[in-house]
Each structure stands twice: as structure tokens, then as C-alpha cells.
Short mmCIF file of C-alpha atoms in Angstrom, two decimals:
data_model
loop_
_atom_site.label_atom_id
_atom_site.label_comp_id
_atom_site.label_asym_id
_atom_site.label_seq_id
_atom_site.Cartn_x
_atom_site.Cartn_y
_atom_site.Cartn_z
CA UNK O 1 8.93 5.81 -28.28
CA UNK O 2 7.45 9.15 -27.33
CA UNK O 3 4.44 9.00 -29.66
CA UNK O 4 3.76 5.34 -28.19
CA UNK O 5 4.09 6.88 -24.63
CA UNK O 6 1.65 9.48 -25.45
CA UNK O 7 -0.96 7.19 -26.70
CA UNK O 8 -0.36 4.77 -23.57
CA UNK O 9 -0.78 8.05 -21.29
CA UNK O 10 -3.92 8.93 -23.20
CA UNK O 11 -5.74 5.54 -22.51
CA UNK O 12 -4.23 5.18 -18.94
CA UNK O 13 -4.52 8.76 -17.63
CA UNK O 14 -5.57 11.39 -20.11
CA UNK O 15 -9.17 10.05 -20.83
CA UNK O 16 -9.54 9.39 -17.19
CA UNK O 17 -8.10 12.71 -16.08
CA UNK O 18 -10.72 14.58 -18.18
CA UNK O 19 -13.51 12.28 -16.77
CA UNK O 20 -12.33 12.72 -13.13
CA UNK O 21 -12.38 16.55 -13.51
CA UNK O 22 -15.81 16.56 -15.17
CA UNK O 23 -16.92 14.47 -12.13
CA UNK O 24 -15.33 16.76 -9.61
CA UNK O 25 -17.09 19.76 -11.17
CA UNK O 26 -20.33 17.98 -10.76
CA UNK O 27 -19.70 17.50 -7.10
CA UNK O 28 -19.09 13.66 -7.24
CA UNK O 29 -17.00 12.59 -4.21
CA UNK O 30 -14.86 10.11 -6.35
CA UNK O 31 -13.97 13.10 -8.62
CA UNK O 32 -13.13 15.48 -5.57
CA UNK O 33 -10.96 12.87 -4.14
CA UNK O 34 -9.18 12.12 -7.40
CA UNK O 35 -8.38 15.64 -8.34
CA UNK O 36 -7.13 16.33 -4.85
CA UNK O 37 -9.65 18.65 -3.58
CA UNK O 38 -9.15 17.10 -0.10
CA UNK O 39 -6.09 15.84 1.77
CA UNK O 40 -7.74 12.51 1.80
CA UNK O 41 -7.84 11.74 5.55
CA UNK O 42 -10.18 8.96 6.54
CA UNK O 43 -12.50 11.53 8.12
CA UNK O 44 -12.82 13.54 4.95
CA UNK O 45 -16.29 14.71 3.81
CA UNK O 46 -15.83 12.79 0.70
CA UNK O 47 -15.10 9.44 2.15
CA UNK O 48 -17.88 9.90 4.61
CA UNK O 49 -20.17 10.75 1.78
CA UNK O 50 -19.39 7.35 0.09
CA UNK O 51 -19.63 5.64 3.34
CA UNK O 52 -23.26 6.95 3.69
CA UNK O 53 -24.22 5.43 0.47
CA UNK O 54 -23.80 2.00 1.63
CA UNK O 55 -21.20 -0.73 2.05
CA UNK O 56 -20.32 -1.09 -1.55
CA UNK O 57 -22.21 1.36 -3.67
CA UNK O 58 -22.12 1.69 -7.40
CA UNK O 59 -20.56 5.11 -8.39
CA UNK O 60 -19.51 6.57 -11.65
CA UNK O 61 -19.25 3.37 -13.41
CA UNK O 62 -17.41 1.34 -10.48
CA UNK O 63 -18.09 0.01 -7.16
CA UNK O 64 -16.41 1.64 -4.09
CA UNK O 65 -16.22 0.59 -0.50
CA UNK O 66 -14.90 2.39 2.67
CA UNK O 67 -16.01 -0.70 4.84
CA UNK O 68 -13.12 -2.23 6.69
CA UNK O 69 -14.50 -5.88 6.50
CA UNK O 70 -15.35 -5.55 2.85
CA UNK O 71 -11.85 -4.15 1.88
CA UNK O 72 -10.05 -6.72 3.80
CA UNK O 73 -12.24 -9.49 2.24
CA UNK O 74 -11.86 -8.41 -1.27
CA UNK O 75 -7.98 -7.92 -0.80
CA UNK O 76 -7.95 -11.53 0.32
CA UNK O 77 -10.40 -12.95 -2.27
CA UNK O 78 -9.01 -14.78 -5.35
CA UNK O 79 -12.09 -13.90 -7.28
CA UNK O 80 -10.72 -10.46 -7.46
CA UNK O 81 -7.65 -9.54 -9.52
CA UNK O 82 -5.23 -6.81 -9.52
CA UNK O 83 -5.65 -3.99 -11.98
CA UNK O 84 -3.63 -3.99 -14.90
CA UNK O 85 -3.29 -1.70 -18.15
CA UNK O 86 -4.54 -4.41 -20.40
CA UNK O 87 -6.82 -6.35 -18.07
CA UNK O 88 -9.09 -8.83 -19.89
CA UNK O 89 -12.20 -6.95 -18.73
CA UNK O 90 -11.29 -4.13 -20.97
CA UNK O 91 -12.57 -3.98 -24.52
CA UNK O 92 -10.45 -5.88 -27.02
CA UNK O 93 -9.40 -2.66 -29.16
CA UNK O 94 -8.15 -1.15 -26.02
CA UNK O 95 -6.15 -4.40 -25.05
CA UNK O 96 -4.78 -4.41 -28.54
CA UNK O 97 -3.41 -0.84 -28.35
CA UNK O 98 -2.13 -1.37 -24.84
CA UNK O 99 -0.18 -4.31 -26.16
CA UNK O 100 1.13 -2.31 -29.24
CA UNK O 101 2.18 0.59 -27.19
CA UNK O 102 4.10 -1.59 -24.41
CA UNK O 103 7.31 0.36 -23.66
CA UNK O 104 9.10 -2.55 -22.16
CA UNK O 105 10.10 -0.46 -19.08
CA UNK O 106 10.27 -1.39 -15.49
CA UNK O 107 7.01 0.42 -14.58
CA UNK O 108 5.99 -0.66 -10.95
CA UNK O 109 2.34 -0.03 -11.97
CA UNK O 110 2.59 -2.55 -14.86
CA UNK O 111 3.43 -6.31 -15.07
CA UNK O 112 5.55 -8.17 -14.69
CA UNK O 113 6.19 -6.18 -11.45
CA UNK O 114 4.89 -8.28 -8.64
CA UNK O 115 2.66 -5.55 -7.46
CA UNK O 116 0.37 -5.87 -10.34
CA UNK O 117 0.50 -9.61 -11.05
CA UNK O 118 -1.78 -12.28 -9.80
CA UNK O 119 -0.64 -15.99 -8.93
CA UNK O 120 1.07 -18.05 -10.21
CA UNK O 121 3.49 -15.43 -11.43
CA UNK O 122 3.14 -13.26 -8.37
CA UNK O 123 3.73 -16.43 -6.22
CA UNK O 124 7.08 -17.24 -8.07
CA UNK O 125 8.34 -13.56 -7.83
CA UNK O 126 7.35 -13.23 -4.04
CA UNK O 127 9.09 -16.76 -3.30
CA UNK O 128 12.26 -15.74 -4.82
CA UNK O 129 12.85 -12.70 -2.54
CA UNK O 130 10.20 -13.05 0.36
CA UNK O 131 12.74 -14.84 2.81
CA UNK O 132 15.06 -11.84 2.52
CA UNK O 133 12.16 -9.66 3.96
CA UNK O 134 10.75 -11.93 6.63
CA UNK O 135 10.38 -10.56 10.09
CA UNK O 136 13.36 -12.78 11.19
CA UNK O 137 15.58 -11.50 8.51
CA UNK O 138 14.53 -7.91 9.27
CA UNK O 139 15.37 -8.12 12.89
CA UNK O 140 18.96 -8.76 11.97
CA UNK O 141 18.93 -5.31 10.45
CA UNK O 142 18.10 -3.44 13.59
CA UNK O 143 21.75 -2.67 14.57
CA UNK O 144 22.44 -1.30 11.16
CA UNK O 145 19.13 0.88 11.04
CA UNK O 146 20.19 2.31 14.63
CA UNK O 147 23.60 3.09 13.17
CA UNK O 148 22.34 4.86 10.19
CA UNK O 149 19.79 6.81 12.18
CA UNK O 150 22.30 8.01 14.79
CA UNK O 151 24.51 9.26 11.79
CA UNK O 152 21.70 11.14 10.18
CA UNK O 153 20.63 12.71 13.39
CA UNK O 154 24.22 13.88 14.19
CA UNK O 155 24.47 15.38 10.72
CA UNK O 156 21.01 17.23 11.42
CA UNK O 157 22.87 19.12 14.32
CA UNK O 158 24.91 21.17 11.92
CA UNK O 159 22.05 22.48 9.82
CA UNK O 160 20.32 25.58 11.26
CA UNK O 161 16.92 24.74 9.44
CA UNK O 162 17.00 21.01 8.58
CA UNK O 163 14.31 19.69 6.34
CA UNK O 164 13.00 16.59 7.95
CA UNK O 165 11.93 15.00 4.80
CA UNK O 166 14.93 15.70 2.59
CA UNK O 167 17.62 15.31 5.40
CA UNK O 168 16.18 12.35 7.43
CA UNK O 169 12.99 10.65 6.35
CA UNK O 170 14.23 10.13 2.97
CA UNK O 171 17.70 9.21 3.68
CA UNK O 172 17.14 6.47 6.14
CA UNK O 173 14.93 3.96 3.99
CA UNK O 174 16.95 4.49 0.89
CA UNK O 175 20.30 3.70 2.74
CA UNK O 176 18.97 0.37 4.16
CA UNK O 177 17.14 -0.67 0.97
CA UNK O 178 20.26 0.06 -0.99
CA UNK O 179 22.15 -2.18 1.09
CA UNK O 180 19.59 -4.97 1.06
CA UNK O 181 19.66 -4.82 -2.50
CA UNK O 182 23.59 -4.42 -2.89
CA UNK O 183 23.47 -0.97 -4.42
CA UNK O 184 26.37 1.33 -3.79
CA UNK O 185 25.87 4.32 -1.38
CA UNK O 186 26.97 6.83 -4.14
CA UNK O 187 23.71 5.91 -5.89
CA UNK O 188 21.44 7.18 -2.98
CA UNK O 189 20.74 10.55 -4.51
CA UNK O 190 20.00 8.96 -8.01
CA UNK O 191 17.59 6.40 -6.39
CA UNK O 192 15.85 9.04 -4.46
CA UNK O 193 15.25 10.85 -7.87
CA UNK O 194 14.08 7.82 -9.59
CA UNK O 195 11.57 7.24 -6.60
CA UNK O 196 10.24 10.64 -6.91
CA UNK O 197 9.49 10.53 -10.52
CA UNK O 198 8.31 7.01 -10.50
CA UNK O 199 5.91 7.24 -7.86
CA UNK O 200 3.30 9.26 -9.74
CA UNK O 201 2.71 5.99 -11.85
CA UNK O 202 0.81 4.51 -8.96
CA UNK O 203 -1.67 7.36 -9.25
CA UNK O 204 -4.45 7.77 -12.02
CA UNK O 205 -5.26 10.70 -14.19
CA UNK O 206 -1.69 11.94 -14.38
CA UNK O 207 -0.73 15.01 -16.41
CA UNK O 208 1.22 14.18 -19.69
CA UNK O 209 4.42 16.07 -18.33
CA UNK O 210 4.33 14.00 -15.20
CA UNK O 211 3.95 10.72 -17.05
CA UNK O 212 6.59 11.81 -19.64
CA UNK O 213 9.14 12.53 -17.10
CA UNK O 214 8.54 9.32 -15.18
CA UNK O 215 8.89 7.21 -18.45
CA UNK O 216 12.17 9.18 -19.30
CA UNK O 217 13.52 8.18 -15.88
CA UNK O 218 12.33 4.55 -16.46
CA UNK O 219 14.64 4.27 -19.36
CA UNK O 220 17.64 5.38 -17.09
CA UNK O 221 16.39 2.68 -14.59
CA UNK O 222 16.16 -0.10 -17.17
CA UNK O 223 19.69 0.71 -18.45
CA UNK O 224 21.20 0.73 -14.99
CA UNK O 225 19.57 -2.59 -13.83
CA UNK O 226 20.27 -4.28 -17.11
CA UNK O 227 23.94 -3.64 -16.52
CA UNK O 228 23.76 -4.37 -12.86
CA UNK O 229 22.03 -7.73 -13.23
CA UNK O 230 24.44 -8.81 -16.04
CA UNK O 231 27.17 -8.51 -13.39
CA UNK O 232 25.22 -10.50 -10.83
CA UNK O 233 24.38 -13.14 -13.51
CA UNK O 234 28.20 -13.59 -14.07
CA UNK O 235 29.02 -13.17 -10.23
CA UNK O 236 26.04 -13.30 -7.97
CA UNK O 237 26.35 -12.15 -4.49
CA UNK O 238 24.49 -12.58 -1.20
CA UNK O 239 22.12 -9.68 -1.76
CA UNK O 240 18.40 -9.85 -2.65
CA UNK O 241 18.92 -8.79 -6.45
CA UNK O 242 21.14 -11.87 -6.88
CA UNK O 243 18.19 -13.93 -5.82
CA UNK O 244 16.16 -12.87 -8.95
CA UNK O 245 18.94 -13.97 -11.38
CA UNK O 246 20.08 -17.26 -9.84
CA UNK O 247 18.59 -20.42 -11.40
CA UNK O 248 17.51 -18.51 -14.51
CA UNK O 249 13.81 -18.79 -13.52
CA UNK O 250 12.91 -15.31 -14.59
CA UNK O 251 13.25 -13.50 -17.88
CA UNK O 252 15.40 -10.39 -17.95
CA UNK O 253 12.46 -8.24 -18.19
CA UNK O 254 10.91 -9.86 -15.07
CA UNK O 255 14.19 -9.56 -13.19
CA UNK O 256 14.45 -5.81 -14.11
CA UNK O 257 10.78 -4.97 -13.39
CA UNK O 258 10.93 -6.60 -9.93
CA UNK O 259 14.37 -5.17 -9.24
CA UNK O 260 12.99 -1.74 -9.74
CA UNK O 261 9.80 -2.41 -7.70
CA UNK O 262 11.85 -3.69 -4.72
CA UNK O 263 13.75 -0.43 -4.67
CA UNK O 264 10.83 1.85 -5.02
CA UNK O 265 8.59 -0.16 -2.61
CA UNK O 266 11.67 -0.52 -0.25
CA UNK O 267 11.70 3.31 0.55
CA UNK O 268 8.89 5.12 -0.61
CA UNK O 269 6.46 3.87 1.92
CA UNK O 270 8.80 4.25 4.62
CA UNK O 271 9.69 7.91 3.56
CA UNK O 272 5.94 8.89 3.55
CA UNK O 273 5.14 7.24 6.92
CA UNK O 274 8.13 8.87 8.72
CA UNK O 275 7.13 12.31 7.32
CA UNK O 276 3.47 11.82 8.19
CA UNK O 277 4.46 10.49 11.62
CA UNK O 278 6.59 13.51 12.42
CA UNK O 279 3.83 15.71 11.43
CA UNK O 280 1.18 14.00 13.34
CA UNK O 281 3.28 13.89 16.45
CA UNK O 282 4.47 17.40 16.33
CA UNK O 283 0.71 18.20 16.41
CA UNK O 284 -0.30 16.06 19.17
CA UNK O 285 2.54 16.92 22.00
CA UNK O 286 0.27 14.96 24.50
CA UNK O 287 1.21 11.76 22.66
CA UNK O 288 4.85 12.66 22.67
CA UNK O 289 4.75 13.15 26.23
CA UNK O 290 3.13 9.51 26.64
CA UNK O 291 5.81 8.04 24.53
CA UNK O 292 8.53 9.83 26.30
CA UNK O 293 7.25 8.33 29.62
CA UNK O 294 6.42 4.96 28.10
CA UNK O 295 8.77 4.39 25.37
CA UNK O 296 7.82 0.81 24.84
CA UNK O 297 4.77 2.28 23.20
CA UNK O 298 6.74 3.24 20.08
CA UNK O 299 5.84 0.31 17.94
CA UNK O 300 2.18 0.88 18.63
CA UNK O 301 2.48 4.63 17.73
CA UNK O 302 4.04 3.52 14.27
CA UNK O 303 0.73 1.39 13.84
CA UNK O 304 -1.30 4.35 14.82
CA UNK O 305 0.44 6.59 12.45
CA UNK O 306 -0.18 4.19 9.65
CA UNK O 307 -3.81 3.87 10.59
CA UNK O 308 -4.49 7.38 11.07
CA UNK O 309 -2.69 8.79 8.05
CA UNK O 310 -1.41 5.97 6.02
CA UNK O 311 0.71 6.42 3.03
CA UNK O 312 -1.66 4.83 0.38
CA UNK O 313 -5.14 6.04 0.31
CA UNK O 314 -6.89 3.90 -2.17
CA UNK O 315 -6.32 0.59 -4.29
CA UNK O 316 -8.36 -1.32 -6.70
CA UNK O 317 -9.42 -4.85 -7.67
CA UNK O 318 -11.38 -6.22 -10.66
CA UNK O 319 -13.95 -9.06 -10.23
CA UNK O 320 -12.87 -12.02 -12.19
CA UNK O 321 -16.23 -13.36 -12.17
CA UNK O 322 -19.79 -12.55 -10.81
CA UNK O 323 -19.42 -12.19 -6.93
CA UNK O 324 -22.10 -11.64 -4.36
CA UNK O 325 -21.03 -9.53 -1.69
CA UNK O 326 -22.65 -7.61 1.09
CA UNK O 327 -26.15 -8.45 -0.71
CA UNK O 328 -24.85 -6.96 -3.79
CA UNK O 329 -23.85 -8.51 -7.02
CA UNK O 330 -20.52 -7.41 -8.34
CA UNK O 331 -20.48 -8.25 -12.15
CA UNK O 332 -17.48 -9.99 -13.83
CA UNK O 333 -15.10 -7.32 -15.11
CA UNK O 334 -16.38 -4.68 -12.58
CA UNK O 335 -13.66 -2.33 -11.04
CA UNK O 336 -13.89 -2.03 -7.27
CA UNK O 337 -12.09 0.82 -5.38
CA UNK O 338 -11.03 0.18 -2.06
CA UNK O 339 -10.68 3.15 0.27
CA UNK O 340 -8.00 2.20 2.66
CA UNK O 341 -8.18 5.57 4.33
CA UNK O 342 -11.90 5.01 4.77
CA UNK O 343 -11.41 1.53 6.11
CA UNK O 344 -8.84 2.70 8.63
CA UNK O 345 -11.43 5.10 10.07
CA UNK O 346 -14.20 2.46 10.13
CA UNK O 347 -15.90 3.21 13.48
CA UNK O 348 -17.00 -0.47 13.78
CA UNK O 349 -13.31 -1.49 13.97
CA UNK O 350 -11.54 1.64 15.24
CA UNK O 351 -13.75 3.41 18.09
CA UNK O 352 -13.50 7.05 17.95
CA UNK O 353 -11.27 7.02 14.69
CA UNK O 354 -10.55 10.72 14.39
CA UNK O 355 -8.68 10.57 17.62
CA UNK O 356 -4.93 10.03 17.35
CA UNK O 357 -4.02 7.65 20.13
CA UNK O 358 -0.72 5.98 20.47
CA UNK O 359 -2.09 3.54 23.07
CA UNK O 360 -4.88 2.33 20.71
CA UNK O 361 -5.05 -1.51 21.33
CA UNK O 362 -5.83 -2.53 17.92
CA UNK O 363 -4.00 0.02 15.72
CA UNK O 364 -1.89 -2.82 14.03
CA UNK O 365 -5.31 -3.96 12.46
CA UNK O 366 -5.19 -1.18 9.93
CA UNK O 367 -4.98 -1.99 6.06
CA UNK O 368 -2.22 0.48 5.11
CA UNK O 369 0.08 -2.43 4.17
CA UNK O 370 -3.08 -4.20 2.44
CA UNK O 371 -3.84 -7.97 3.06
CA UNK O 372 -3.68 -11.06 1.42
CA UNK O 373 -1.23 -12.42 -1.24
CA UNK O 374 -0.38 -8.70 -1.96
CA UNK O 375 0.26 -7.65 1.65
CA UNK O 376 3.28 -5.43 1.52
CA UNK O 377 6.46 -7.56 1.25
CA UNK O 378 8.49 -4.83 3.34
CA UNK O 379 5.89 -4.36 6.26
CA UNK O 380 8.33 -5.47 8.93
CA UNK O 381 11.14 -3.28 7.61
CA UNK O 382 9.00 -0.40 7.50
CA UNK O 383 7.59 -0.82 10.93
CA UNK O 384 11.06 -1.34 12.44
CA UNK O 385 12.62 1.48 10.51
CA UNK O 386 9.60 3.71 11.74
CA UNK O 387 9.97 2.63 15.50
CA UNK O 388 13.53 3.24 15.68
CA UNK O 389 13.95 6.44 13.59
CA UNK O 390 10.90 8.29 15.18
CA UNK O 391 11.84 7.30 18.83
CA UNK O 392 15.58 8.43 18.04
CA UNK O 393 14.50 11.59 16.45
CA UNK O 394 12.30 12.80 19.44
CA UNK O 395 14.45 11.59 22.11
CA UNK O 396 17.56 13.28 20.55
CA UNK O 397 15.72 16.47 20.01
CA UNK O 398 12.86 16.66 22.48
CA UNK O 399 12.28 20.52 21.65
CA UNK O 400 11.89 19.82 17.99
CA UNK O 401 9.29 21.71 16.14
CA UNK O 402 8.29 22.50 12.68
CA UNK O 403 9.33 25.80 11.24
CA UNK O 404 6.15 26.51 9.25
CA UNK O 405 3.57 24.29 7.73
CA UNK O 406 4.97 21.21 5.99
CA UNK O 407 4.80 21.33 2.36
CA UNK O 408 2.64 18.23 1.10
CA UNK O 409 3.43 16.39 -1.97
CA UNK O 410 1.23 16.93 -5.06
CA UNK O 411 0.26 13.25 -5.33
CA UNK O 412 -3.22 12.39 -4.39
CA UNK O 413 -3.34 8.78 -3.70
CA UNK O 414 0.11 8.55 -2.20
CA UNK O 415 -0.22 10.89 0.87
CA UNK O 416 3.04 12.39 1.78
CA UNK O 417 4.90 15.53 2.51
CA UNK O 418 7.60 16.94 0.00
CA UNK O 419 9.46 19.31 2.49
CA UNK O 420 9.41 19.58 6.28
CA UNK O 421 11.56 22.43 7.63
CA UNK O 422 12.28 22.30 11.32
CA UNK O 423 14.00 23.76 14.32
CA UNK O 424 15.66 21.12 16.49
CA UNK O 425 16.13 23.43 19.58
CA UNK O 426 13.97 25.78 21.44
CA UNK O 427 14.90 29.61 20.93
#
């Protein structure tokens, strides 16, 4: 399997990695963004350089847009498909090799994970589990989210220098999604490990070592969920994963792939959102003062955090036919990169976008959760967890401050922090 994995890495990441490094050396903004030369805030010089080239300029063999309306339109337009490893727009020899090197693992960036499937398959997967993540269903979890948050904050008290990522931001969402999926509490540390190694698969241009470690963990993920779903098939419960096996609508591969996706997507975004939010709020004490005086603003503050420093910076779509958009012809098979970070800083939609403002009236219009049929299934859960957890943290520890600069995660497209040491009380 290792040789097939290497061939797959070379086609998916290796060649692209070399190309992106070459672009970066030439000063190309896409290359600079891809190799991590910038922290990818919407105000970055590279995103602004792309914006200056037009609404959807052709760059380095692809189309790119930082325009809010175009990003939203393309995300909602059925003439654009999700990007898959063997998309029909690729040359036939490459598609043949991709088929032959299919590892059969639950990779959240490959079909049949619903993140990278189009209707009608996507519709079927989402229908099976969607009701469990509806706003009405999520509201019922509020009491449990408060309980877990309070317990985590109490535990922080005993740590002289707590890490607000490791000890708090990661622990809350993994506890909640594990309960939703019916997974035992003793699995939390393993689930976090799988999420940490699996998240890079959403990037492009990965190093071989990173890809290999992710694949090795996916073997464990597949083994675990195969066994777990066997048990649910024999005796289904009232958890979300039971919905995947009831009725026998899905193949076992579809079940495992989407079980793994629900796990990773259920906490990765929220971990990153909480970490980014803590960093932002500690850098803007005036906004914390506003929130202390008007706690009803916390849900809006979460939206502004998502707009200002969203956890996903860019996504892509492939035109399934020739499309005329913004006075440009996008040819069938053309890859279109959508800068969500750039869209969230579009001055036409968000005036004075570089200002972090928890009172911003239209902050919830951000595209950090996507839009259209692929809009984030767990958006309501992430929003609720964010509002409860951040408010509780800063109300419980009003003198909280970071103990040195937070350590950023090495990922480029997923913007997050790996570590955030803090002091809870004033000296």
C-alpha cells in the first residue's frame, strides 16, 4: 500500500508542491499564499494583489476570485462541481492512475465523503444525518455544552500555565461531537490525534511525510469505524452514526467515509474558531469591554471572529460546462479558487473590513461556513459552542492574558493555532 500511497501523493501533492514553490520564488501571489509566506488574513498583500487584478482573473492556469458576490454565486451554482482526485476534467491517464491507486480509506478530502461529492450522492448522505444537526436539534444541546464548558474551565484553575488550545478549545468540541456520534469518552484523545493528522489532507502540496502519517492514521480510523458500525448494524442506537447504517442505503465504504467526516468536521472547525477568537479578543480589549457590558453581543462576536479570521481560507470548484460570469468565459474543466478570506474582507459588503468589530451588523453574512448545498452541516453547533465557550471563558477569567505569542499551526489553508499558553489571573 505504501507504494500506491506514494504514487497518489505525487499526483495529488508532490507535483503541485514543486509547482507552487516555483511560483512562490517568482513572486506569484498564489504561490506565496500556498507555501505559507503569509498568515492569510483577508487583508494580506497577496490577496489584495489578486483583488486588484479583477473579479475573477486567470492566474497560473486557474481562475481566482476574492469577490464576495462571485464566491457566493459559484458556491451555490450547480454548474460548478466540487474538486475530487479523479475529476472528469483531468486527463484520462491521470484518472486511470488515481483509480488504480485508490487506497479505500476514509479520507475526508476524497469521495465518498459528502464534503467532496455532488448531488445526488451528496443529497442522500446529507439527508440521512442532516436532521441531527438542524438548529432545532442543536439548541437541545445547549445545557450539555454549558456543563462541559464549566467543567473544563474548572480544570483550568489547577493549571499554572494552561494551554487554551490543548486544555480548552480542543476539548469542548471533541466531547460534544463524540456524544452526538455515540463514541465513548475514553476515545477523546485518540479522536483528537486522528483529527490532527487528518486535517492536512484538506490542504494541497503536502510533504510526503505529512501525507504518509495521515494515511497511516486513516488505516486505524477505518479499522475502528468498521468495527463500530458492525455493532450498530446489529444493534442501532439513537446516535447519528446509527442513522448511517439504518435501512442499508449506503455501502460500508460510504458509511465509514462519512462517519469519519462527521467526526473531523464536527470539531476541527470549532477548535480553530475558538483559538482564533481567543487570540483576537485578547488583542482587542476594547471589544472585550463591550462584550462585558453587553453580553447579548456574544453571538454576533462569534460571527465577526468567523469573518475576520475564519478557519478555512480557500476552497475550489470546477466548471462542469462553459460558464459566463462577471463578463468572463470560464471554460469547462477550469479550476476556480475561491478566496473565502478575501470575500470576508470585501469592502463592498463589509465596510472597513480590517476593523474587528463585535457590533458589526452584517457579520453573519461571512462565507466561512461556505454556502449552498455544501454549506457547513455543523454551522449551528459551531456557533452555539463558540458563543457559550468564549463568553464563559472571559467571564470566568476576566484577567486572562496570553503568556507569550500563540504558536500557529503549520497548515496554510486551515488557519489555526497549535498552542496558546495563558495566565488566568493578574500577577
